[in-house]
Structures are given as C-alpha cells and as structure tokens.
XYZ file of C-alpha atoms in Angstrom:
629
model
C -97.195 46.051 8.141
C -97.534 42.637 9.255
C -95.200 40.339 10.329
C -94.125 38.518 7.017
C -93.560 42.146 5.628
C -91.246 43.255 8.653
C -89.058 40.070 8.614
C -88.496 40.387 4.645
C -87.650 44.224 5.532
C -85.368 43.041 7.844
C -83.502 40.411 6.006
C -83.862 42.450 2.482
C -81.598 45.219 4.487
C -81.022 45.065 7.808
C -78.260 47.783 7.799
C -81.287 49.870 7.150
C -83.759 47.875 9.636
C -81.429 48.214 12.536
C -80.109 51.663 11.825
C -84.107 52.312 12.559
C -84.230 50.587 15.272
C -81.211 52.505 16.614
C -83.157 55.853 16.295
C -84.767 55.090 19.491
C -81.905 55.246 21.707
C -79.884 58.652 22.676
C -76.947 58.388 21.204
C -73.675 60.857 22.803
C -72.561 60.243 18.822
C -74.439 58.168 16.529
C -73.711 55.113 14.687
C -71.837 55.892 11.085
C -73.450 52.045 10.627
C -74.997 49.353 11.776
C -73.150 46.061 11.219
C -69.309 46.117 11.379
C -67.923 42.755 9.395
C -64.122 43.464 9.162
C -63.473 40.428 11.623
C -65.967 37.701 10.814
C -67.135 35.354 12.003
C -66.537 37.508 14.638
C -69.262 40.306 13.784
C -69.885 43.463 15.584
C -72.889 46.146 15.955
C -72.704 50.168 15.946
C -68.888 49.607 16.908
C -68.210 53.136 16.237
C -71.535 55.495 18.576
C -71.043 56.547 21.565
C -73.844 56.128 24.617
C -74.333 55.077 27.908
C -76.692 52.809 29.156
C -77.768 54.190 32.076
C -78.558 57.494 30.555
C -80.942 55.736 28.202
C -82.819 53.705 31.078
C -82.888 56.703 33.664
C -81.706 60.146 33.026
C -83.411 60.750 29.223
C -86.927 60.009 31.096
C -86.318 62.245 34.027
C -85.370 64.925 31.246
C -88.334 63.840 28.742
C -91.092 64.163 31.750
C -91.763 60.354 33.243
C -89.485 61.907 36.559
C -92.871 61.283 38.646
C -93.423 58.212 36.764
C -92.855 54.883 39.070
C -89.471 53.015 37.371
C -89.229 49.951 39.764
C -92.212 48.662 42.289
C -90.337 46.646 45.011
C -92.788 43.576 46.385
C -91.640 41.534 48.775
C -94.115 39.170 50.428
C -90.748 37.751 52.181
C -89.984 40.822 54.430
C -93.821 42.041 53.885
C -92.338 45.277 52.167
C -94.004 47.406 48.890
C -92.655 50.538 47.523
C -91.742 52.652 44.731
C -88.898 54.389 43.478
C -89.403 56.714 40.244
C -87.252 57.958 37.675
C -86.013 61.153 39.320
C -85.476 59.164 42.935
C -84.119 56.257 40.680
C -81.354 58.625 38.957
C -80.434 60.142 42.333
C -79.676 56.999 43.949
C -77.675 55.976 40.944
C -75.895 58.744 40.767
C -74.698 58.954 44.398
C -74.142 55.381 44.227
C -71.521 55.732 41.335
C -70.233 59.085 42.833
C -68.885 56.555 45.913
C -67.628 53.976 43.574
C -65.670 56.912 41.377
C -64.097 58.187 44.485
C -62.948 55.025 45.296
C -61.157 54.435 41.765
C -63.632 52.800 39.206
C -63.695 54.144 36.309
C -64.848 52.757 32.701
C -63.511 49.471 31.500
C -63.149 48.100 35.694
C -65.046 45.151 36.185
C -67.353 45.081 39.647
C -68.896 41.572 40.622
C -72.625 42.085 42.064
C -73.626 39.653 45.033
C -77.254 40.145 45.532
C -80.888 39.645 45.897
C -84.420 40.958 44.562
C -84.298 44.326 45.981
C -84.054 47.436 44.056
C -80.744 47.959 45.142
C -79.364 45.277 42.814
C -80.607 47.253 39.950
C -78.957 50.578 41.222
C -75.536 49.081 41.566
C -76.083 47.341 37.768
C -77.258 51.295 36.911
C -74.416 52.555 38.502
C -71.716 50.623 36.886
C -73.005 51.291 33.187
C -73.011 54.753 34.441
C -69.522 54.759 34.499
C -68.685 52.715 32.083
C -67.722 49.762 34.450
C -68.423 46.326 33.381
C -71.247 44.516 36.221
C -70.988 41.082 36.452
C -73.839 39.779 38.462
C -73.993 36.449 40.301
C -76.873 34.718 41.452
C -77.238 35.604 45.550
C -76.514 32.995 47.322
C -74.036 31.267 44.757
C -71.870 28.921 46.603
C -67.786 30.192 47.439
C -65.956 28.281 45.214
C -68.075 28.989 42.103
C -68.051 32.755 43.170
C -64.368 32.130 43.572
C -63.993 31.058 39.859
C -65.851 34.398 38.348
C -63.699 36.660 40.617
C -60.955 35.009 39.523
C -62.243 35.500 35.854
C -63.699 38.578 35.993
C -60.991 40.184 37.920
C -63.147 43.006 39.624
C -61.736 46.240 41.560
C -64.927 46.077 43.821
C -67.597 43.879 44.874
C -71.347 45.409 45.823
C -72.684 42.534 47.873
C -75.910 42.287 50.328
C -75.548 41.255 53.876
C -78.245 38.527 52.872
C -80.543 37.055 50.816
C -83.875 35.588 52.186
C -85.773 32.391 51.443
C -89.206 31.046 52.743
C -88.366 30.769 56.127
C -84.879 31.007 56.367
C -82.134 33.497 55.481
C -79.460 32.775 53.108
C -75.903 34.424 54.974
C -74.590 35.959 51.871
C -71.510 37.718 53.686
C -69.747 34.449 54.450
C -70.068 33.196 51.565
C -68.504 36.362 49.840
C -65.437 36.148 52.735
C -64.683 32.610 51.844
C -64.848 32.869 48.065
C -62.701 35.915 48.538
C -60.022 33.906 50.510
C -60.573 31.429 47.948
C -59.476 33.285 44.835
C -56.200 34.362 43.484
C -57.606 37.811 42.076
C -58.824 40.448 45.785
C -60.964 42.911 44.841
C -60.104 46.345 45.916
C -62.893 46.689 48.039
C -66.731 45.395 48.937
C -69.763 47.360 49.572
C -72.028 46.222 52.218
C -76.081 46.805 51.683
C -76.697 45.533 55.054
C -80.345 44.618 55.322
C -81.844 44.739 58.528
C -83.185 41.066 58.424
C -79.427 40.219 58.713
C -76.410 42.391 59.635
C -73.049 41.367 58.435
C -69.383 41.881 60.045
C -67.939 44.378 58.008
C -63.804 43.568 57.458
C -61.811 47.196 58.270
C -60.268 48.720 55.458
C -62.086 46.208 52.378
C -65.648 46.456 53.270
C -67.719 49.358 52.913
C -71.118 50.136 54.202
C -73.420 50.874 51.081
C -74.595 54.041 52.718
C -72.061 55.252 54.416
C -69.392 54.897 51.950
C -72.058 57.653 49.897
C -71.715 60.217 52.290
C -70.937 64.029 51.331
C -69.944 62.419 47.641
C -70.293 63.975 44.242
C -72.679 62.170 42.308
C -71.481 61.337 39.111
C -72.539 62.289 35.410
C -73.057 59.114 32.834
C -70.102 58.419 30.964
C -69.929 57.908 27.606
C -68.531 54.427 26.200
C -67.951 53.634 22.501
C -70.624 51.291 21.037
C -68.608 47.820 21.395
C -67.592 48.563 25.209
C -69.357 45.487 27.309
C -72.046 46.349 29.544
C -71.582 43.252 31.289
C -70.526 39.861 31.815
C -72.991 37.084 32.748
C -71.469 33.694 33.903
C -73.444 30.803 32.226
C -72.511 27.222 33.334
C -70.422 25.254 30.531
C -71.047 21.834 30.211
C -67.269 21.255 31.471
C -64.782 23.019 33.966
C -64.807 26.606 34.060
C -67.710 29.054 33.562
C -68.559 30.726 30.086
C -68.188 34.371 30.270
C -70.988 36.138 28.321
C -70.452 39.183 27.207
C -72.987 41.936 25.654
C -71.760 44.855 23.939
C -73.715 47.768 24.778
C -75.129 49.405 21.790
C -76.725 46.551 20.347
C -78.143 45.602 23.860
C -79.492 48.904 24.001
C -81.167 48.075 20.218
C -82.679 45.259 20.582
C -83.985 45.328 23.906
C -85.513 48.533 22.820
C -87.094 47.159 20.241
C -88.514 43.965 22.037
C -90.374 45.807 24.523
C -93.082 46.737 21.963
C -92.801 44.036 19.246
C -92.166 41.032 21.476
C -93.933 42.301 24.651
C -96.281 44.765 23.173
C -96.370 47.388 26.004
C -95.856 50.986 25.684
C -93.797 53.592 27.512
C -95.888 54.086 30.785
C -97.054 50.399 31.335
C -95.963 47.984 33.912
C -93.777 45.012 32.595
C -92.965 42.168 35.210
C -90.412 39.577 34.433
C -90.836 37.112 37.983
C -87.120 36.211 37.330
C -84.099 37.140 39.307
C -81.228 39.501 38.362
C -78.488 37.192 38.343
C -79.812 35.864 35.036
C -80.194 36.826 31.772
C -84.213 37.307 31.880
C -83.227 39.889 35.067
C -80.776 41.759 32.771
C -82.675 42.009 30.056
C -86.329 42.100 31.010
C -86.179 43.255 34.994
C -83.431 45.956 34.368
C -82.654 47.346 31.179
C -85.562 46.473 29.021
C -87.910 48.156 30.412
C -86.053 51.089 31.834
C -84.718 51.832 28.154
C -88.323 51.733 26.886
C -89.952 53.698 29.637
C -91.932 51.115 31.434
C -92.472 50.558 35.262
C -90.306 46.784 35.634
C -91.157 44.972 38.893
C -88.617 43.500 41.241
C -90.380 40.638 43.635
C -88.922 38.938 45.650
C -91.231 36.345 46.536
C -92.503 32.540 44.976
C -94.631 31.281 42.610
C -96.112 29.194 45.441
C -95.875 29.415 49.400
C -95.702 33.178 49.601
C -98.344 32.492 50.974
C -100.011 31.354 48.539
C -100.417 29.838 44.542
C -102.305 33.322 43.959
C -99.112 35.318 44.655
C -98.819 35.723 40.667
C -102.405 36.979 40.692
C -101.788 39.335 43.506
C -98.969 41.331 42.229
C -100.375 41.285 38.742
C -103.609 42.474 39.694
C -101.948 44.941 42.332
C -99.500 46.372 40.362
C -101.765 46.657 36.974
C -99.200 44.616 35.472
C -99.757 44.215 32.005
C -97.048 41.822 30.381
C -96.421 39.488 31.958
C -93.257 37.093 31.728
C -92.040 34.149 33.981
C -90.811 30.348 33.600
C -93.252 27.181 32.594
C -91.910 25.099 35.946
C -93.330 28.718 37.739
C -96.747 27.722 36.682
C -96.488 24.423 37.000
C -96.221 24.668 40.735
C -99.075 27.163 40.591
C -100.799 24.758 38.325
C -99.951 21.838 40.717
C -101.360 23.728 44.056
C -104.181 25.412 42.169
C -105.442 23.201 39.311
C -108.828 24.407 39.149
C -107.269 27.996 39.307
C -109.299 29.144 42.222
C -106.993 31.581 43.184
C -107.555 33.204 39.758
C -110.670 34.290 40.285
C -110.088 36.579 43.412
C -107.993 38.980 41.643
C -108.932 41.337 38.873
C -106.754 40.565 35.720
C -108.023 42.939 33.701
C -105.186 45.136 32.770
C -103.010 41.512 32.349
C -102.788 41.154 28.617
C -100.544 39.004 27.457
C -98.323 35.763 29.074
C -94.806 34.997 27.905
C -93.064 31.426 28.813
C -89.094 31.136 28.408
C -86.470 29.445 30.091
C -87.224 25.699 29.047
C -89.489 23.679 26.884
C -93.578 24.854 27.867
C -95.334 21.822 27.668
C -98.703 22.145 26.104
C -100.746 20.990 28.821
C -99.323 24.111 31.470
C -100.204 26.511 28.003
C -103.608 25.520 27.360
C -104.449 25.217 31.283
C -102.707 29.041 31.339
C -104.757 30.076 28.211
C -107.793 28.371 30.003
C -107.294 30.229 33.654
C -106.120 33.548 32.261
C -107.950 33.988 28.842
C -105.429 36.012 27.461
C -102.379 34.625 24.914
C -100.122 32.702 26.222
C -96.960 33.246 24.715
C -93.924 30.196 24.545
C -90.738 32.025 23.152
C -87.220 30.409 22.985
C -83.843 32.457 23.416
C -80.222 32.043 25.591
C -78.447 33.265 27.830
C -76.031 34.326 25.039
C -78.548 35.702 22.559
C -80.159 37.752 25.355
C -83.391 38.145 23.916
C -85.704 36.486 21.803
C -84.823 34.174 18.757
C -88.512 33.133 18.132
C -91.993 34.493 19.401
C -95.416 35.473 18.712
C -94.592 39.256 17.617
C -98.042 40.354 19.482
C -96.516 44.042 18.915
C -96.283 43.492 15.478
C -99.024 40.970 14.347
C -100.837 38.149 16.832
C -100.037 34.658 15.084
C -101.508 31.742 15.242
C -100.522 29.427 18.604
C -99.053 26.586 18.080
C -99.073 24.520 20.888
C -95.452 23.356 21.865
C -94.189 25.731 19.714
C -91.868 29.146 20.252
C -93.802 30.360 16.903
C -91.116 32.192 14.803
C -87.497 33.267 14.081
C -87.604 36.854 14.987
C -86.003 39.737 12.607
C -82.674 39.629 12.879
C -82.475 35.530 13.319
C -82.064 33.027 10.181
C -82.637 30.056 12.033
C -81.992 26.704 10.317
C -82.578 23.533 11.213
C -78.918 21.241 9.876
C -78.131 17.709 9.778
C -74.661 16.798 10.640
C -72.552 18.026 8.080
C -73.962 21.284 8.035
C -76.960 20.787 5.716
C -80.338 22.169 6.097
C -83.166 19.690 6.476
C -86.356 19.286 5.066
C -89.534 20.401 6.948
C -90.575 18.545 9.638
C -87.440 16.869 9.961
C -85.379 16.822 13.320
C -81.977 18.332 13.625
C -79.343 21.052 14.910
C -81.036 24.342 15.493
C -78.464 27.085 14.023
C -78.683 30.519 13.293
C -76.383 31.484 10.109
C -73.898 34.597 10.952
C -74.674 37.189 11.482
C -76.317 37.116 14.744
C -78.091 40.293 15.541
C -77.316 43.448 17.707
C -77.502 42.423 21.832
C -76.121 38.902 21.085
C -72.819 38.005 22.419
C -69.878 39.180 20.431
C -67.388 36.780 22.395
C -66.692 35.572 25.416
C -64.873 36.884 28.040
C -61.184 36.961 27.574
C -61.949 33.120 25.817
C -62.052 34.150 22.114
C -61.247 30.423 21.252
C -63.613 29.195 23.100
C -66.534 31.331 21.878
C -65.199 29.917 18.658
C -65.390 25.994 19.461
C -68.175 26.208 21.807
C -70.622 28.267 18.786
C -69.238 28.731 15.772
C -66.616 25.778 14.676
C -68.722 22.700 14.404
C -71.021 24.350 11.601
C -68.990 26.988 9.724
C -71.179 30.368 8.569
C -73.798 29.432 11.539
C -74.238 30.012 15.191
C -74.680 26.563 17.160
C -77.466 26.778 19.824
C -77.128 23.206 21.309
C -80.709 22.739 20.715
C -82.512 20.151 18.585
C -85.402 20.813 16.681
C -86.952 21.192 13.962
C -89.403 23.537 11.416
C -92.838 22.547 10.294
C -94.102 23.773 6.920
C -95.257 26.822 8.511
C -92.141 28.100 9.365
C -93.019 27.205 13.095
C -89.840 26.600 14.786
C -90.184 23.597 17.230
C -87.372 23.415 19.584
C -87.647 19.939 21.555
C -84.184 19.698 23.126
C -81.012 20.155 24.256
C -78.688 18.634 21.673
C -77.736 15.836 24.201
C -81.531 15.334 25.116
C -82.000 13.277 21.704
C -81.789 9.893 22.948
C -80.810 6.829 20.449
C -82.694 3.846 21.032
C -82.057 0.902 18.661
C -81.075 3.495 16.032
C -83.927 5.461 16.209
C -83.382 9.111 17.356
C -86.057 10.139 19.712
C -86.624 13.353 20.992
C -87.435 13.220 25.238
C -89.052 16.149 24.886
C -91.731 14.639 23.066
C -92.028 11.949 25.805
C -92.098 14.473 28.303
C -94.994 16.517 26.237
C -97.103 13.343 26.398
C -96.057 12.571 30.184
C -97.613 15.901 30.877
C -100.846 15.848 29.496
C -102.273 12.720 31.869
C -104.146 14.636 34.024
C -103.045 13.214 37.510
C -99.374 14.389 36.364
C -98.335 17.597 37.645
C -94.520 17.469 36.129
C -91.951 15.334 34.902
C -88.749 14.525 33.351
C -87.425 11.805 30.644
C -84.058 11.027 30.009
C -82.009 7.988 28.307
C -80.433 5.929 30.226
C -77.774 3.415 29.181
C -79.157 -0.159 27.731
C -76.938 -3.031 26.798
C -79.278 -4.548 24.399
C -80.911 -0.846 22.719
C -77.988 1.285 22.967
C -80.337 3.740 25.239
C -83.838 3.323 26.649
C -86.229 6.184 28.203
C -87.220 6.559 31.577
C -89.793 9.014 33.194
C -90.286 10.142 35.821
C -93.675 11.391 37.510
C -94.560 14.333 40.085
C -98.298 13.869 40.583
C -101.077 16.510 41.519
C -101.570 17.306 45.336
C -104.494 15.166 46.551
C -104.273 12.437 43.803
C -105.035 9.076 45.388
C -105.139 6.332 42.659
C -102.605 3.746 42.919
C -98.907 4.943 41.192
C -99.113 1.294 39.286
C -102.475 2.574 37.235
C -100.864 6.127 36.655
C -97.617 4.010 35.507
C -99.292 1.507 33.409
C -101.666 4.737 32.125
C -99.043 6.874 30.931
C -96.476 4.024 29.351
C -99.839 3.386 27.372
C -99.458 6.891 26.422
C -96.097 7.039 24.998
C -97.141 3.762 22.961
C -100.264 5.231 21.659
C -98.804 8.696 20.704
C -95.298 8.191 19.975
C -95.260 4.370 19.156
C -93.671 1.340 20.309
C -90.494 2.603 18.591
C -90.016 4.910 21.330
C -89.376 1.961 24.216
C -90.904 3.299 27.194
C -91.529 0.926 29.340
C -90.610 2.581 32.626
C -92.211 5.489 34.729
C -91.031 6.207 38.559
C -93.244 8.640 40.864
C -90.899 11.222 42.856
C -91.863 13.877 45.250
C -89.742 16.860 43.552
C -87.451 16.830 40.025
C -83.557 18.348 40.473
C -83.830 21.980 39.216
C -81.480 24.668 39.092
C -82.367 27.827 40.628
C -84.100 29.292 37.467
C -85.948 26.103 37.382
C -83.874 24.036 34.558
C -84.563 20.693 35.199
C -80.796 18.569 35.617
C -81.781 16.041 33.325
C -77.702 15.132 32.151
C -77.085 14.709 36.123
C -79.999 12.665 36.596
C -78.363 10.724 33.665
C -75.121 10.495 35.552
C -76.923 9.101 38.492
C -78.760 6.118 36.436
C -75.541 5.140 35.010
C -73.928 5.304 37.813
C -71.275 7.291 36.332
C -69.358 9.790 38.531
C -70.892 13.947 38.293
C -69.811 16.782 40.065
C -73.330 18.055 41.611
C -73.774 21.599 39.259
C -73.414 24.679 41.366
C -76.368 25.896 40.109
C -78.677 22.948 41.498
C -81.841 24.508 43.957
C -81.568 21.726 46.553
C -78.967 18.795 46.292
C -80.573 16.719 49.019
C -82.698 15.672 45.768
C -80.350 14.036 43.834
C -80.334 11.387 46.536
C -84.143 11.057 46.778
C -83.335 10.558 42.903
C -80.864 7.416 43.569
C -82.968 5.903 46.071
C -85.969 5.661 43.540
C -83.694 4.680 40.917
C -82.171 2.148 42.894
C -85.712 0.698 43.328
C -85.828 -0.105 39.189
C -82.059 -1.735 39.557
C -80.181 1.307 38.108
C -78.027 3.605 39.786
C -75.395 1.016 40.830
C-alpha cells in the first residue's frame, strides 16, 4: 500500500487502523476499543487495556530473545566514556532500581521529578517509574531553582532521582545545589532524593532525604512491572507557556505506547535490531519519545550522547558516532547542523567517516531552512527528512512516511499530515482556507493516540490554551499554510506573522531567504514596532567562520534579497551582524524576547534561554540601529 491508500484507511476507520496498530504492543488485558468519546472534546485512547510501559520497552525483548542485543550505547566525548548496556543488563538495573524506590513507598499513581543528564541512568530511573506505575516528570539538568521550584510544586513528587552533576564543554554544571535551593524554595518536599553521584563531581548528601543511587539498592527485591489501566499518565513534561506558570503535559500511556510503536517503522523506517539516534536530551519531548521509549518499544538499539554538535572536539562528532555506532536513522535539530554547517561548510569532516549504514536524516524542533537541507542532502546523500510535531502531540503531525512510501521533498516543507492528523489550515473565524493561502494550522478533534489528553491538574487551561479559540479543532499556535499538493508548509509561530502596513508577512519566509546568501551561516527576523507601518522586519545575520567581506556588502546583498524574492511589500530595510542568536537549550531561537528587547518593553529572561549574557550582546547591537531604548 502506498501512502495515499494508508491515510484513507486510516481516516475511512481508524477504530480499525489503530486497533492494528495496537496489536504490536503486549497488552496485560487488551483494549475492548480504540477511541473512547464519552467526554469530548476531551477524547481518550484504549481507556479501558491494561499494560505497562516498561514491560513493552525491556522485559518482552529479554523474553522474545534480543537479551544479548545492545538497548542503549552510552557516548560521551565529555568524560571520554563508551559502553553498552543490553536488554537483560538493562531490565536488571531497572528492576533493582524500582525495587529501592518500592521499598521506600512509591507505588503507581506517585509522581517522581527526574534531575538529570545524558547518561543511561536517566533512562533507568524514567524505566523504573513506568515500571511501577509512577508518573516521571523529567526536567532539563541543569534547570535553574526557581523554575524547578515551580514543577515540584506542580507536580507534587514523593521522590526526586537527581545526578550529582551535569557536564558542559569545559565546565561542570553543580546540579545538587541547584536541587537544595529549589527544594527550600517550594511549598511541596519530596519524600526523599536519590543521589547518582558521578565521579566528575561528588555531591553533599543531606541525612535522612538524600539517598545514594547505589546504595539505597542494596540487598532489595527487584520489582515486577505493574500493570496500569490504559489512560494512567506515563508522564508529565513541563513545556514553557507563553505566560506565568509552566504547562503540564501529560501522555497517557497506551496511546504513547501506539503510536510511538508505530513511528519507528513508518516515520523512521528502521527495524527491530537497528540503531536509532535521536542527538536530543531527555528532558524533552524528542528524549521521551525518540531516545527512550521509541525505540525500546520497537526493539531498536537508541543512543544516549552526551556530547555537541560542534567542539567535542570537533564538527565531525555527528559523523563519528554515526559511523561508530552503525547508526542508521538518524534524528537531531536544524540549528545542530547549522553549527556543523557553519564550522564545516565544505563538509570535510564528512568524508573521514564511513556513512554507509546512515540512511535516512530527520529535522524537527524548528523551521529547517532550505539552504541547511539541500547542503545536508548534498554532504550526506541520503534523504533528508524536515518533519513538524510538539511537545504536546509527542510525535509526528507531518513527515515523509519513508517506512511507508518515499515522497517527493519539498524543500521548506514538513511534507504531510500523518494518519491519525486532519490538519487544516483556518482563517479567523474558524474557516478553512483555500490552497496556498496563509493561516492557523489546526488539527480537527480527534487528535490521535500519544497526544496529550489534558494537562496536568489544569483541565481549563488545556481547554483555552488548545481547544476554545476554534471549536471541533486542536490549535497548534503555528501559521501556515497547504499547497495544492497537500504539502503542509508550516512558516511560524502564530505570533511570528508580522503586520506591516496591513500586509501579513510571514518572518519565516524572510528568514528562508536570509539563509540562502552564502556568507550567512544563521539568522533570525522578527517585527519590531513602527510608528508609521504598524511593524517593520529586522534581521539579523551570523556569518560563516572565515568570511572577510565588509558586513555593509553582505547587508546591502541580502536586503536586495528580500526585495527580489519577497518584494518591496515586505519592508526590509534593515540587517544587523551578531556573533551568536538567543537560543534555548534545545536550540529554539527567542525571537518574542528579542522582540521585547527592540521595543524596549520589559521581559522576564525565559528559563529555558542557553546563555543570557546574549541578550545583552543583542541590546548593544540594537542600540547601534536606535532601537532598544
């Protein structure tokens, strides 16, 4: 079947297509049904099974003969470590690891905040929770105290599993104190903490709350899976809201268990037995997803590195591990390879390593430009896949389905809604637009198995923040739009469409266009506030290592650019070189604070920004064009 025919199967029935898909996981009790409706628009999947997720990614291999088979390859260029832990070792660990959390009181339903970095570990104390039944809620390592302090507080966990520290290209990252003061900080005190003290940093352990990960496992029972009923949450990830507190995501088990499943060979085309590496970290969803569960579930060998695009040591890092490891899906973050791309842009690192085994790319997180795709496709030879989902979806709305059927590339486009997603494209009031045309991206109700149900204890606020402003859909806060094709182009956040003299103007187009002069390594547009147009563009330019023309020519260059390709309509008038663009730590570029700062409107810096000694690099180059006052 190609891919046409499986979508129209899917939306024809998709009680039927998803109560196949659902034959690939162990169930304790099976499904009587697939979709559960009694609530809507509050929708929910295989309410009714029973399973546990850790049995599904661990124990069923061990017991189906992949025990010997690698589960997780550890590579660390930071502490100069490599190693391998397979199923049978993996469902050891986990089990002693949840015996020690059982004997100190969790049991199913408890949430337990994780606190930690890329090291296998972080995936055994995930494992162990679902094992139980408890509820992980994993925060980024190295997450300052105050925003830690507002998900404990949330969350409410019995225990915390923390690391002693977290390590970054030449310096360490003291989680411990971080944990104490976010712990004095907040109203809720866990129960307890467990310490996996690392030796490149030992932490003060506090008598009576903190545990030593190790010791705390000694001469304990390990501990069977236990079941949970199909709704239960596996976990809650913390995405940032636009305002005040966090959003609490939550995923109901069964369907995550579903889908995920399922993506592994349609989306990412690998079978059991092949390595999948997501270069992502665990305290996001890509790490839930497509370092932990994801691949586990399917029976593939995921890899956990804890490393850098770039630096460690080198812009062939990438290569090394894939050609190392015999990775062969690959998936990691356009602003990844643009750094690569930046230090390497004849690829000369490329060519040391054998790729061979590499088969396929896959770009998510933001908007790929077409220039880092076709200089990917160029390098690497193989397709380089752009596919668009959320945090809250937690995996793909639209891909090439290389599993299924390869589809044509499109470049600066995510390719297709996947089965399971009616995506729309809606003007204000809620009505679909014609082809081409740009508007709300919304996915009519409802969403598939894995997506959020809700969020956490914040039922009206799932409500408002998704499903109010267009009734019957799912609001993804992106703008877009869908060319004859049925090519979904998704070109930016809902607040990225500027208005200048009337005219709605996606930045993302700017920024495509930006991109493709070839002394431009990466940049950013946003709208800034104009008197006289309402809002006007600005750009702004990281250029190549070693370029030495004058910034005035590249200026001049790629404001001739924008006119030529976008037209005069569009304004741009302005481009400003910087050394290095505000990110978050998943590489999201902070265009809205960089927005803040032209204004000069007062921002609270986000918790989630890499480095916030660049927002004032930012204001000093803005102040030099007269904004920012």
């Amino acid at each position: 079947m190609g891919f046409a025919q499986v979508y129209e199967a899917w939306k024809n029935d998709p009680e039927t297509f998803w109560m196949d898909a659902a034959k690939a996981i162990d169930w304790v009790k099976p499904p009587s049904k697939a979709l559960f409706d009694d609530n809507a628009p509050l929708y929910e999947w295989f309410k009714d099974a029973e399973v546990n997720a850790c049995y599904n990614a661990v124990d069923r291999h061990v017991e189906n003969g992949r025990a010997d088979q690698t589960a997780i390859i550890y590579d660390s260029p930071l502490t100069h470590t490599k190693r391998e832990v397979n199923f049978r070792e993996l469902r050891d660990r986990v089990a002693s690891l949840a015996g020690a959390l059982r004997a100190k009181g969790v049991e199913k339903g408890d949430r337990v905040l994780i606190y930690m970095p890329m090291i296998p570990e972080s995936m055994e104390a995930m494992l162990a929770c679902a094992r139980l039944g408890a509820v992980h809620s994993v925060v980024f390592g190295g997450f300052a105290s105050n925003e830690l302090a507002v998900r404990i507080d949330d969350a409410k966990p019995k225990a915390i599993i923390a690391a002693s520290c977290g390590l970054e290209p030449g310096r360490v990252v003291h989680y411990k104190p971080l944990l104490d003061g976010a712990i004095e900080q907040a109203h809720h005190k866990p129960e307890f903490c467990v310490i996996f003290q690392r030796e490149q940093e030992v932490a003060q352990l506090i008598e009576g709350r903190d545990f030593n990960w190790h010791g705390f496992q000694h001469g304990i029972e390990p501990a069977e899976c236990v079941p949970v009923s199909g709704d239960h949450p596996a976990y809650i990830l913390y995405t940032s809201g636009t305002t005040g507190a966090p959003k609490g995501v939550v995923r109901a088990t069964a369907g995550h268990l579903v889908a995920l499943n399922w993506t592994m060979k349609n989306v990412y085309n690998v079978d059991p037995g092949e390595v999948f590496w997501a270069a992502s970290d665990v305290g996001w969803v890509v790490g839930h997803s497509y370092i932990c569960y994801g691949p586990l579930v399917h029976g593939n060998t995921t890899v956990v590195y804890e490393g850098k695009p770039v630096g460690t040591p080198d812009a062939g890092a990438f290569w090394r591990v894939i050609s190392e490891h015999r990775v062969r899906s690959f998936f990691t973050a356009p602003t990844a390879f643009r750094a690569v791309k930046r230090d390497d842009p004849n690829g000369e690192h490329v060519a040391k390593y054998d790729l061979s085994h590499l088969k396929a790319v896959y770009l998510a997180g933001e908007r790929a430009d077409p220039d880092t795709i076709t200089w990917a496709q160029e390098k690497l030879g193989v397709p380089i896949v752009d596919h668009w989902w959320q945090t809250e979806t937690g995996w793909p709305i639209a891909a090439n389905p290389l599993g299924i059927e390869k589809l044509p590339t499109k470049l600066g486009s995510p390719s297709v809604a996947l089965p399971g997603y009616d995506v729309q494209v809606l003007d204000e009031g809620g009505h679909p637009m014609a082809a081409g045309e740009l508007g709300a991206i919304a996915i009519k109700l409802p969403l598939p198995p894995g997506t959020l149900p809700t969020l956490w204890n914040a039922e009206e606020r799932f409500k408002s923040s998704y499903l109010n402003h267009f009734p019957g859909y799912y609001e993804t806060g992106d703008a877009g739009y869908i060319d004859e094709d049925g090519y979904l182009y998704v070109m930016a956040r809902t607040d990225d469409v500027i208005n200048v003299a009337g005219h709605r103007l996606s930045t993302g187009a700017m920024e495509e266009v930006l991109a493709s002069h070839p002394d431009v390594a990466e940049c950013a547009v946003i709208g800034v506030s104009d008197p006289l147009k309402g809002q006007m563009p600005l750009g702004f330019l990281c250029l190549n290592s070693g370029v030495t023309r004058s910034i005035e020519d590249i200026s001049a260059e790629v404001i001739a650019l924008v006119r030529e390709k976008i037209g005069p309509v569009a304004a741009f008038k302005t481009a400003i070189t910087v050394q290095r663009l505000p990110k978050t730590r998943s590489g999201k570029i902070l265009r809205a604070t960089m927005v803040k700062i032209a204004d000069g409107t007062p921002f609270k810096t986000p918790a989630t920004i890499d480095d916030p000694v660049i927002l004032d690099e930012i204001r000093d180059a803005l102040k030099g064009v007269g904004l920012a006052n």
